[in-house]
Coordinates of C-alpha atoms and ligand atoms in Angstrom, one line a residue:
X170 CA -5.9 23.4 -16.2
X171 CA -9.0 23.6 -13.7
X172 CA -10.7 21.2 -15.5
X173 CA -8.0 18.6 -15.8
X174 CA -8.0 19.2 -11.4
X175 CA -11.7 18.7 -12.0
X176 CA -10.9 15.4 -13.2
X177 CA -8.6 14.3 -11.2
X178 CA -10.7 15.6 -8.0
X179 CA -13.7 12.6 -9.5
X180 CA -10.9 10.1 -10.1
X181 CA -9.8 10.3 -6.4
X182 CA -13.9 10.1 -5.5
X183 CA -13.8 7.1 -7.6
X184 CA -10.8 5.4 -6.2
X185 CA -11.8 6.0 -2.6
X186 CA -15.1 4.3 -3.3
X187 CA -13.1 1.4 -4.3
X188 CA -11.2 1.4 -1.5
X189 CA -14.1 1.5 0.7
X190 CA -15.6 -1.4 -1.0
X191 CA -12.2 -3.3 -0.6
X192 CA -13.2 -3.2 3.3
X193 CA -16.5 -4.6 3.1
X194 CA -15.6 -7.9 0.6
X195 CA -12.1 -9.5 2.3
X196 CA -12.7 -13.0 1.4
X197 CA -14.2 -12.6 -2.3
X198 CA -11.1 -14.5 -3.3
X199 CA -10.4 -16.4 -0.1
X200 CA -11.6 -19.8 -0.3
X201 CA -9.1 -22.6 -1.5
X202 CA -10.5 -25.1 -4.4
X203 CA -9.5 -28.8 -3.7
X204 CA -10.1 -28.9 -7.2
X205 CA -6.3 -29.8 -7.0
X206 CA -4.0 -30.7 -10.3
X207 CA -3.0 -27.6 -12.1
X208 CA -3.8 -29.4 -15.1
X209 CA -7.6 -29.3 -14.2
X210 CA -7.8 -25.7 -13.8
X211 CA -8.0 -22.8 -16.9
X212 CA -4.6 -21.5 -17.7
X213 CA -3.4 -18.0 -17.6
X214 CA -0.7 -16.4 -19.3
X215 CA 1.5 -13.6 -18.0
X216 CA 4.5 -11.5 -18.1
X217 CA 6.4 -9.4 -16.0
X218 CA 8.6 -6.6 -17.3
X219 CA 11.2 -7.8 -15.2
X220 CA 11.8 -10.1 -12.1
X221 CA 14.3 -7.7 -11.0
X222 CA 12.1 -4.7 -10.3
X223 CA 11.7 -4.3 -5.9
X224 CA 7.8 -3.2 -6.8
X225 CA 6.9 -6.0 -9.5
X226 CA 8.7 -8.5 -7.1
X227 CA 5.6 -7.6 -4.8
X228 CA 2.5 -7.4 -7.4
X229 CA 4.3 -10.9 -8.6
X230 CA 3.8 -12.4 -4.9
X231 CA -0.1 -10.7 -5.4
X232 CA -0.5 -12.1 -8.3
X233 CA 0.5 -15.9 -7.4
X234 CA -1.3 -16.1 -4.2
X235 CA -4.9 -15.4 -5.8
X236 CA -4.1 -17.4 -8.7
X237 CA -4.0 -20.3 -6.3
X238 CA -5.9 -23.8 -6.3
X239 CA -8.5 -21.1 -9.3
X240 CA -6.1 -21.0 -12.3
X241 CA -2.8 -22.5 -13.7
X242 CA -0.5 -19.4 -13.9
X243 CA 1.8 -19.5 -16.6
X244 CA 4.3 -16.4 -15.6
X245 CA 7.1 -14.8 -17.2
X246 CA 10.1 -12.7 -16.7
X247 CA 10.4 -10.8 -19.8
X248 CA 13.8 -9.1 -18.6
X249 CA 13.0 -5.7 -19.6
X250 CA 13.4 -6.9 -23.2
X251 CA 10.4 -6.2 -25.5
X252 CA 11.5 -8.7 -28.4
X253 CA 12.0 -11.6 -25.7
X254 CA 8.4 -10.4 -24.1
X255 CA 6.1 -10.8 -27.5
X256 CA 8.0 -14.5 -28.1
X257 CA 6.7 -15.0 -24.5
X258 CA 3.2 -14.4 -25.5
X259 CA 3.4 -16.3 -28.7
X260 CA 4.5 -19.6 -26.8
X261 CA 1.8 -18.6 -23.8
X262 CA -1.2 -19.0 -26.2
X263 CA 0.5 -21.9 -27.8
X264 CA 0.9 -23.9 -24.5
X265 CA -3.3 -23.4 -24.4
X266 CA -3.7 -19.8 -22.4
X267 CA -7.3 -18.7 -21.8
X268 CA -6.5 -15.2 -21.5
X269 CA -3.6 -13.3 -20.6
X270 CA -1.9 -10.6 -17.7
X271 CA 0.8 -8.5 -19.7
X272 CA 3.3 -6.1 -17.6
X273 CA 4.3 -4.6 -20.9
X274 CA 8.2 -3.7 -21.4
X275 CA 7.4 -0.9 -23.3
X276 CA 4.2 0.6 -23.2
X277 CA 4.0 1.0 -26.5
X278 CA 4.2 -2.5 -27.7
X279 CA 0.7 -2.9 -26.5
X280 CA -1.1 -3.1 -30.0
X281 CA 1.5 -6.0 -31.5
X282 CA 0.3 -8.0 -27.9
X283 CA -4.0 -6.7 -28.5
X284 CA -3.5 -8.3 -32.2
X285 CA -2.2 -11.2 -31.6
X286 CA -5.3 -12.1 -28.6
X287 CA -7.5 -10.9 -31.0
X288 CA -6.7 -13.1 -33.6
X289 CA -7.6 -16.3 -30.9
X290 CA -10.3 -14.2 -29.4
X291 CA -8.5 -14.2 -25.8
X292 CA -8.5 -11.1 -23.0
X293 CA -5.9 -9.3 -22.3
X294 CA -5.4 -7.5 -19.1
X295 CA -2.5 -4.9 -19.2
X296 CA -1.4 -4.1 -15.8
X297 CA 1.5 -1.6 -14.3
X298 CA 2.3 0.1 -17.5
X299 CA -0.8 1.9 -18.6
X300 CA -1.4 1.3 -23.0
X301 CA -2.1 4.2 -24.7
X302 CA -6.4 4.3 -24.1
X303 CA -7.1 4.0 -28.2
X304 CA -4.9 0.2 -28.0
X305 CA -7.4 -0.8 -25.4
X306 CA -10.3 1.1 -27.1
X307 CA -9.8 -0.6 -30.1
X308 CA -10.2 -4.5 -28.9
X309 CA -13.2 -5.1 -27.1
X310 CA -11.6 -7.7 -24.3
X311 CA -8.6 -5.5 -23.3
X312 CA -8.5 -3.8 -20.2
X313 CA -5.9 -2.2 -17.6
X314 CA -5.3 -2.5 -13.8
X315 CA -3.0 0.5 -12.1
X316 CA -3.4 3.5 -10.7
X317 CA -4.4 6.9 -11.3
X318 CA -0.7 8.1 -12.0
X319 CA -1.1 11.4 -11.8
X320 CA -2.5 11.1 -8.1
X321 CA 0.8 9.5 -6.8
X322 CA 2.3 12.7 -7.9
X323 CA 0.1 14.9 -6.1
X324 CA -0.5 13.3 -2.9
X325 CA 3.9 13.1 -3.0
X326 CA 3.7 17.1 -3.6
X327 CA 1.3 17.6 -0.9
X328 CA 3.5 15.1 1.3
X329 CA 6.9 17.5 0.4
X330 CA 4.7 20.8 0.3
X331 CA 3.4 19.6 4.2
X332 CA 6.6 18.8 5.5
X333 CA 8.7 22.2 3.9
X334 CA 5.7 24.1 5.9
X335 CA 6.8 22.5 8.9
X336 CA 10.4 22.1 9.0
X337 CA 11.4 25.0 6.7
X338 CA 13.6 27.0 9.6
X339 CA 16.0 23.9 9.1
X340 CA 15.6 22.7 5.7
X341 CA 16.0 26.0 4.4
X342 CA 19.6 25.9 4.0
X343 CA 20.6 29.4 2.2
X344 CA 17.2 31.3 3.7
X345 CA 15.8 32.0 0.1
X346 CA 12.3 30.5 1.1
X347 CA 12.7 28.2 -2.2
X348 CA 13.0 24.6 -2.1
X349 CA 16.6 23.7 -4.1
X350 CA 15.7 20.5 -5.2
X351 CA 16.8 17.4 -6.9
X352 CA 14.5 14.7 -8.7
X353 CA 15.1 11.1 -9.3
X354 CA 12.6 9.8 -12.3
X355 CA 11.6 6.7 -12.9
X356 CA 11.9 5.6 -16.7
X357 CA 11.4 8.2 -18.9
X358 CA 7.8 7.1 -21.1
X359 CA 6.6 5.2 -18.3
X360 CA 3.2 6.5 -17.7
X361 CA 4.0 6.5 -14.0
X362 CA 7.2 8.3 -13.8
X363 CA 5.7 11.4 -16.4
X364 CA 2.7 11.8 -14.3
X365 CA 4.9 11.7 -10.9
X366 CA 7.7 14.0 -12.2
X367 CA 5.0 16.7 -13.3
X368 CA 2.6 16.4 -10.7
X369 CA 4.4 16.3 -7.8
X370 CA 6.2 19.8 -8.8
X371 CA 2.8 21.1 -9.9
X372 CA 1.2 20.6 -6.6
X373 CA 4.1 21.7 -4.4
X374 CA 3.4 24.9 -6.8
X375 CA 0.1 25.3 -6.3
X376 CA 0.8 25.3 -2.1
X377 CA 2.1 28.6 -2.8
X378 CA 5.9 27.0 -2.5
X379 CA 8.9 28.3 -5.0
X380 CA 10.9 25.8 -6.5
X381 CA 15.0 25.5 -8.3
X382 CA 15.2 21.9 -9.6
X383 CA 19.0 21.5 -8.9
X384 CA 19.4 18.5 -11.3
X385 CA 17.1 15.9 -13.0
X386 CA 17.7 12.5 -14.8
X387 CA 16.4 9.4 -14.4
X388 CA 17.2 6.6 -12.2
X389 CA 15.5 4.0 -14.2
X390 CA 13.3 3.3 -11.0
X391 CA 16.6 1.5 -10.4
X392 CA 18.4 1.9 -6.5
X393 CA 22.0 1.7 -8.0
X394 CA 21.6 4.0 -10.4
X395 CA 20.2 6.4 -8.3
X396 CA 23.5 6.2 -5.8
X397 CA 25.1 6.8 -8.8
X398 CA 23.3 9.7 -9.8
X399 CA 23.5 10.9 -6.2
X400 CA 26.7 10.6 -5.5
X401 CA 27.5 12.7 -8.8
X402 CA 24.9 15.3 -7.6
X403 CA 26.5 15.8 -3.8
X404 CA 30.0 15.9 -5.4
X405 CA 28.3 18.8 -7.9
X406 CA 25.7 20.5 -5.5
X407 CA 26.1 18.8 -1.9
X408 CA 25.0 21.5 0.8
X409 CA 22.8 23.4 -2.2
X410 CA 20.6 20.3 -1.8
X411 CA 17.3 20.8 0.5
X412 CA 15.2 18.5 -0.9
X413 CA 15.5 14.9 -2.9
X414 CA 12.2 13.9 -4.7
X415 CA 12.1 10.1 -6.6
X416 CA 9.6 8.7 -8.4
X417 CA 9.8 5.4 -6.7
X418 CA 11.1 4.2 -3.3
X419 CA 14.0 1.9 -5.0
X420 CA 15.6 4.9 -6.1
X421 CA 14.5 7.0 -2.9
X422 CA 16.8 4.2 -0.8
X423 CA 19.5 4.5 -3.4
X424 CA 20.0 7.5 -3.0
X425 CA 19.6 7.5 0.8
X426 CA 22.7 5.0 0.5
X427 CA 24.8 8.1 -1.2
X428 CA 23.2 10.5 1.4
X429 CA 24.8 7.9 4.4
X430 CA 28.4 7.8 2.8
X431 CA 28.2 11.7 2.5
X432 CA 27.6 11.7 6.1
X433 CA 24.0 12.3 6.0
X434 CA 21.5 11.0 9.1
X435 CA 24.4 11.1 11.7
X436 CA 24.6 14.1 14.0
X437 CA 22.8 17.1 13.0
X438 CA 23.4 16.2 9.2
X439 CA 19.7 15.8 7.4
X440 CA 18.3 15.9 3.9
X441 CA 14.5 15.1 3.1
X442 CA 13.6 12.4 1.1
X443 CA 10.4 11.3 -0.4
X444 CA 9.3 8.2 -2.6
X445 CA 6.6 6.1 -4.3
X446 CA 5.4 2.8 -3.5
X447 CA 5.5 2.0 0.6
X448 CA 7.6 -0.9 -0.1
X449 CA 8.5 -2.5 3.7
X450 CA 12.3 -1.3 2.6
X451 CA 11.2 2.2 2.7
X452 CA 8.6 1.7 5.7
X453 CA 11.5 1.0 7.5
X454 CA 13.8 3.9 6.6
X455 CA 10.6 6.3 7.4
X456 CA 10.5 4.6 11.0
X457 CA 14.6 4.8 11.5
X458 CA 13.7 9.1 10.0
X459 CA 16.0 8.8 7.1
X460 CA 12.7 9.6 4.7
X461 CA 10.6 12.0 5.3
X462 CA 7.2 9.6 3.9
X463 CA 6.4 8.1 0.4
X464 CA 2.6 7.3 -0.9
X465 CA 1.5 3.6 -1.1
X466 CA 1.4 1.8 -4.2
X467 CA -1.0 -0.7 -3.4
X468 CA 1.1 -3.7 -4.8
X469 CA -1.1 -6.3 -3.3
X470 CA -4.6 -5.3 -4.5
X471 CA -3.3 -4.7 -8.1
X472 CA -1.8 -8.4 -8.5
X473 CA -4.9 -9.7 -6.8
X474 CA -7.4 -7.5 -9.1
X475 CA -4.9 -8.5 -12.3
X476 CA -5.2 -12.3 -11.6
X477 CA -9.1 -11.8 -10.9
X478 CA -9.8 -10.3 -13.8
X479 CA -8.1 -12.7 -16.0
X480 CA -9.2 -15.3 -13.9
X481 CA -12.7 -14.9 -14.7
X482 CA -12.1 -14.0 -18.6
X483 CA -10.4 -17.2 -18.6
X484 CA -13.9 -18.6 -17.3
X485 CA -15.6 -17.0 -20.1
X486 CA -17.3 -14.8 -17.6
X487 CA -17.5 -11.4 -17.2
X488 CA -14.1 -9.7 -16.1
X489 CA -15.5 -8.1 -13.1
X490 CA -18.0 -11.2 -11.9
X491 CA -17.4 -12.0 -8.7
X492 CA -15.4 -8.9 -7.5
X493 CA -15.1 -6.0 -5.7
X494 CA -13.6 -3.6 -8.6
X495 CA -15.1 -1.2 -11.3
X496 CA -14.2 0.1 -14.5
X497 CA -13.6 3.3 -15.2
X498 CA -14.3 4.9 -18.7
X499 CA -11.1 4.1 -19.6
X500 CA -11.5 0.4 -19.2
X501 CA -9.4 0.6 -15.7
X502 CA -9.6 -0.7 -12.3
X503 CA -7.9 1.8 -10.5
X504 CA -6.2 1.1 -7.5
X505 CA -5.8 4.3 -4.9
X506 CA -2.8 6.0 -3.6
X507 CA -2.4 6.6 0.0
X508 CA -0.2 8.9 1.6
X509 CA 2.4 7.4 4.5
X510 CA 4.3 9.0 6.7
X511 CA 5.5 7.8 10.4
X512 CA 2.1 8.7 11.9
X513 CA -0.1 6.2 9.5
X514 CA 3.2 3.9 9.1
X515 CA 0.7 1.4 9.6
X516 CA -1.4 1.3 6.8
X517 CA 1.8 0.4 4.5
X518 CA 2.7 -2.4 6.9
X519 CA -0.2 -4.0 6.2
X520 CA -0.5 -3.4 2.9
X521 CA 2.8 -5.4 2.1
Ligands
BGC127 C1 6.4 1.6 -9.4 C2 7.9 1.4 -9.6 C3 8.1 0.3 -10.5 C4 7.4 0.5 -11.8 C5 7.5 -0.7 -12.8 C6 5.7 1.8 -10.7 O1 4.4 1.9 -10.5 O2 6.2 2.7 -8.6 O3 8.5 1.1 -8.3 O4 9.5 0.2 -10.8 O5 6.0 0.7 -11.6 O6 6.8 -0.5 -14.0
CA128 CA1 16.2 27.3 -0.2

């Protein structure tokens, strides 16, 4: 226990190193080639687990502004289907890739996508959806660009542990000192979603808080399904519910939609919500008060680290050349977490 805290403590050192050195190197990837045709430049292959996904839509917008005028991009929408996703790669070293940028499906398809690089000697960078570690320990030119997942989930708890403290008189509806909550989770085996799920109860814990989880399911990061979810929750639970956790802020503004139709944020009529990712949707909700804060999930230094990775093993050069990020041990760039609320609103506005 301590010394997975221990670990997670030097990760966070780590990360905030990174983000420091973000500051001091802005325009590593800012100068335009006239180098011109697409044709003249190395290609890169990549999928994304799906087009429809509010996050990816954001790392995809990273991902094809650094690719600019330095590689030909080759990307994919793999439509959350695994078996359409490793046809994807096939054709994508057919058509001539030089390496590749995989949002994997499912996680665990990682090895079938490392064998088939391996076989043309080609990098693959795994990004969002973190491979098992012994899939990229096993091929010598894979390597991952997240997060530290399990740090989304803490910095969330201390975010809910935080604002309980402070507001408890009111959002302690029956008095029991507890917090009665619910918890909307992302896809269940997505490295993200366990981590946040766990961690963010854990830490609330540790701040000394009791907790009932009401009800949990997943919401397949997915803001419909989490007004579905909701609405069957507040028809079950409705004035038992003090607190709504998500693992993501899609599902944190679908279930703010159910909140609204149940009379929620008129009057005196409140529930806290938290989520993951800062996207400007949810910035927006945390200025208008109808969420209580989410952490940042830095969509735009991901893409940009993704396409300048594979950028430069498409170059035959070293991954990192030319950059700003580290590896960790694990063979990961590791983008940090920050934590948002109204007062550093600011910091997720310009992060999007
Ligand atoms: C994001 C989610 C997103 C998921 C996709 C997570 O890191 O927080 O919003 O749906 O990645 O894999
Ligand atoms: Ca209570």
């Amino acid at each position: 226990m301590f010394k997975k805290k221990k670990g997670l403590i030097l990760s966070l050192t780590v990360a905030s190193s990174i983000l420091f050195a973000a500051g001091c190197s802005d325009d590593a990837s800012g100068t335009k080639s006239d180098s011109g045709k697409k044709g003249d430049l190395p290609a890169v292959g990549a999928t994304i687990y799906k087009f429809d996904d509010n996050f990816m839509s954001y790392v995809r917008r990273a991902m094809e502004t650094a690719a600019e005028g330095k590689v030909n991009l080759m990307l994919n929408d793999s439509q959350n289907d695994q078996a359409k996703q490793i046809e994807q790669v096939d054709t994508l070293i057919a058509k001539g890739a030089k390496s590749l940028a995989i949002n994997l499906v499912d996680p665990k398809a990682a090895q079938t996508i490392v064998d088939k690089a391996k076989a043309k000697d080609i990098t693959v960078i795994f990004f969002n959806k973190e491979p098992d570690q012994s899939v990229l320990d096993g091929y010598e030119k894979a390597y991952y660009v997240g997060t530290n997942s399990a740090e989304s989930g803490v910095i969330q708890g201390e975010l809910v542990a935080k604002a309980w403290e402070a507001n408890k008189a009111k959002w302690d509806k029956n008095g029991d000192g507890k917090i009665q909550y619910v918890l909307l989770k992302g896809e269940p085996g997505h490295p993200d979603a366990e981590a946040r799920t766990k961690w963010v109860i854990e830490t609330v814990k540790e701040k000394g808080i009791e907790v009932d989880e009401l009800a949990m399911d997943t919401g397949m990061w997915d803001a419909m399904k989490a007004t579905e979810k909701m609405d069957a929750w507040l028809a079950k639970y409705n004035e038992e519910i003090e607190f709504v956790i998500t693992n993501n802020d899609g599902m944190a503004l679908g279930a703010i939609a159910s909140l609204e139709k149940a009379g929620y944020f008129a009057g005196d009529k409140f529930m806290p919500v938290v989520g993951v990712d800062a996207i400007p949707e949810a910035l927006d909700m945390i200025e208008k008060g109808k969420m209580v804060g989410t952490v940042l999930n830095d969509a735009k230094n991901q893409g940009a680290a993704t396409i300048e990775l594979a950028t430069n093993a498409a170059n035959n050069m070293d991954v990192l050349e030319g950059t700003k990020w580290k590896l960790d041990d694990n063979k990961a760039v590791r983008v940090p977490y920050v934590e948002i609320t109204k007062e550093n609103i600011q910091v997720g506005k310009d992060a999007y």
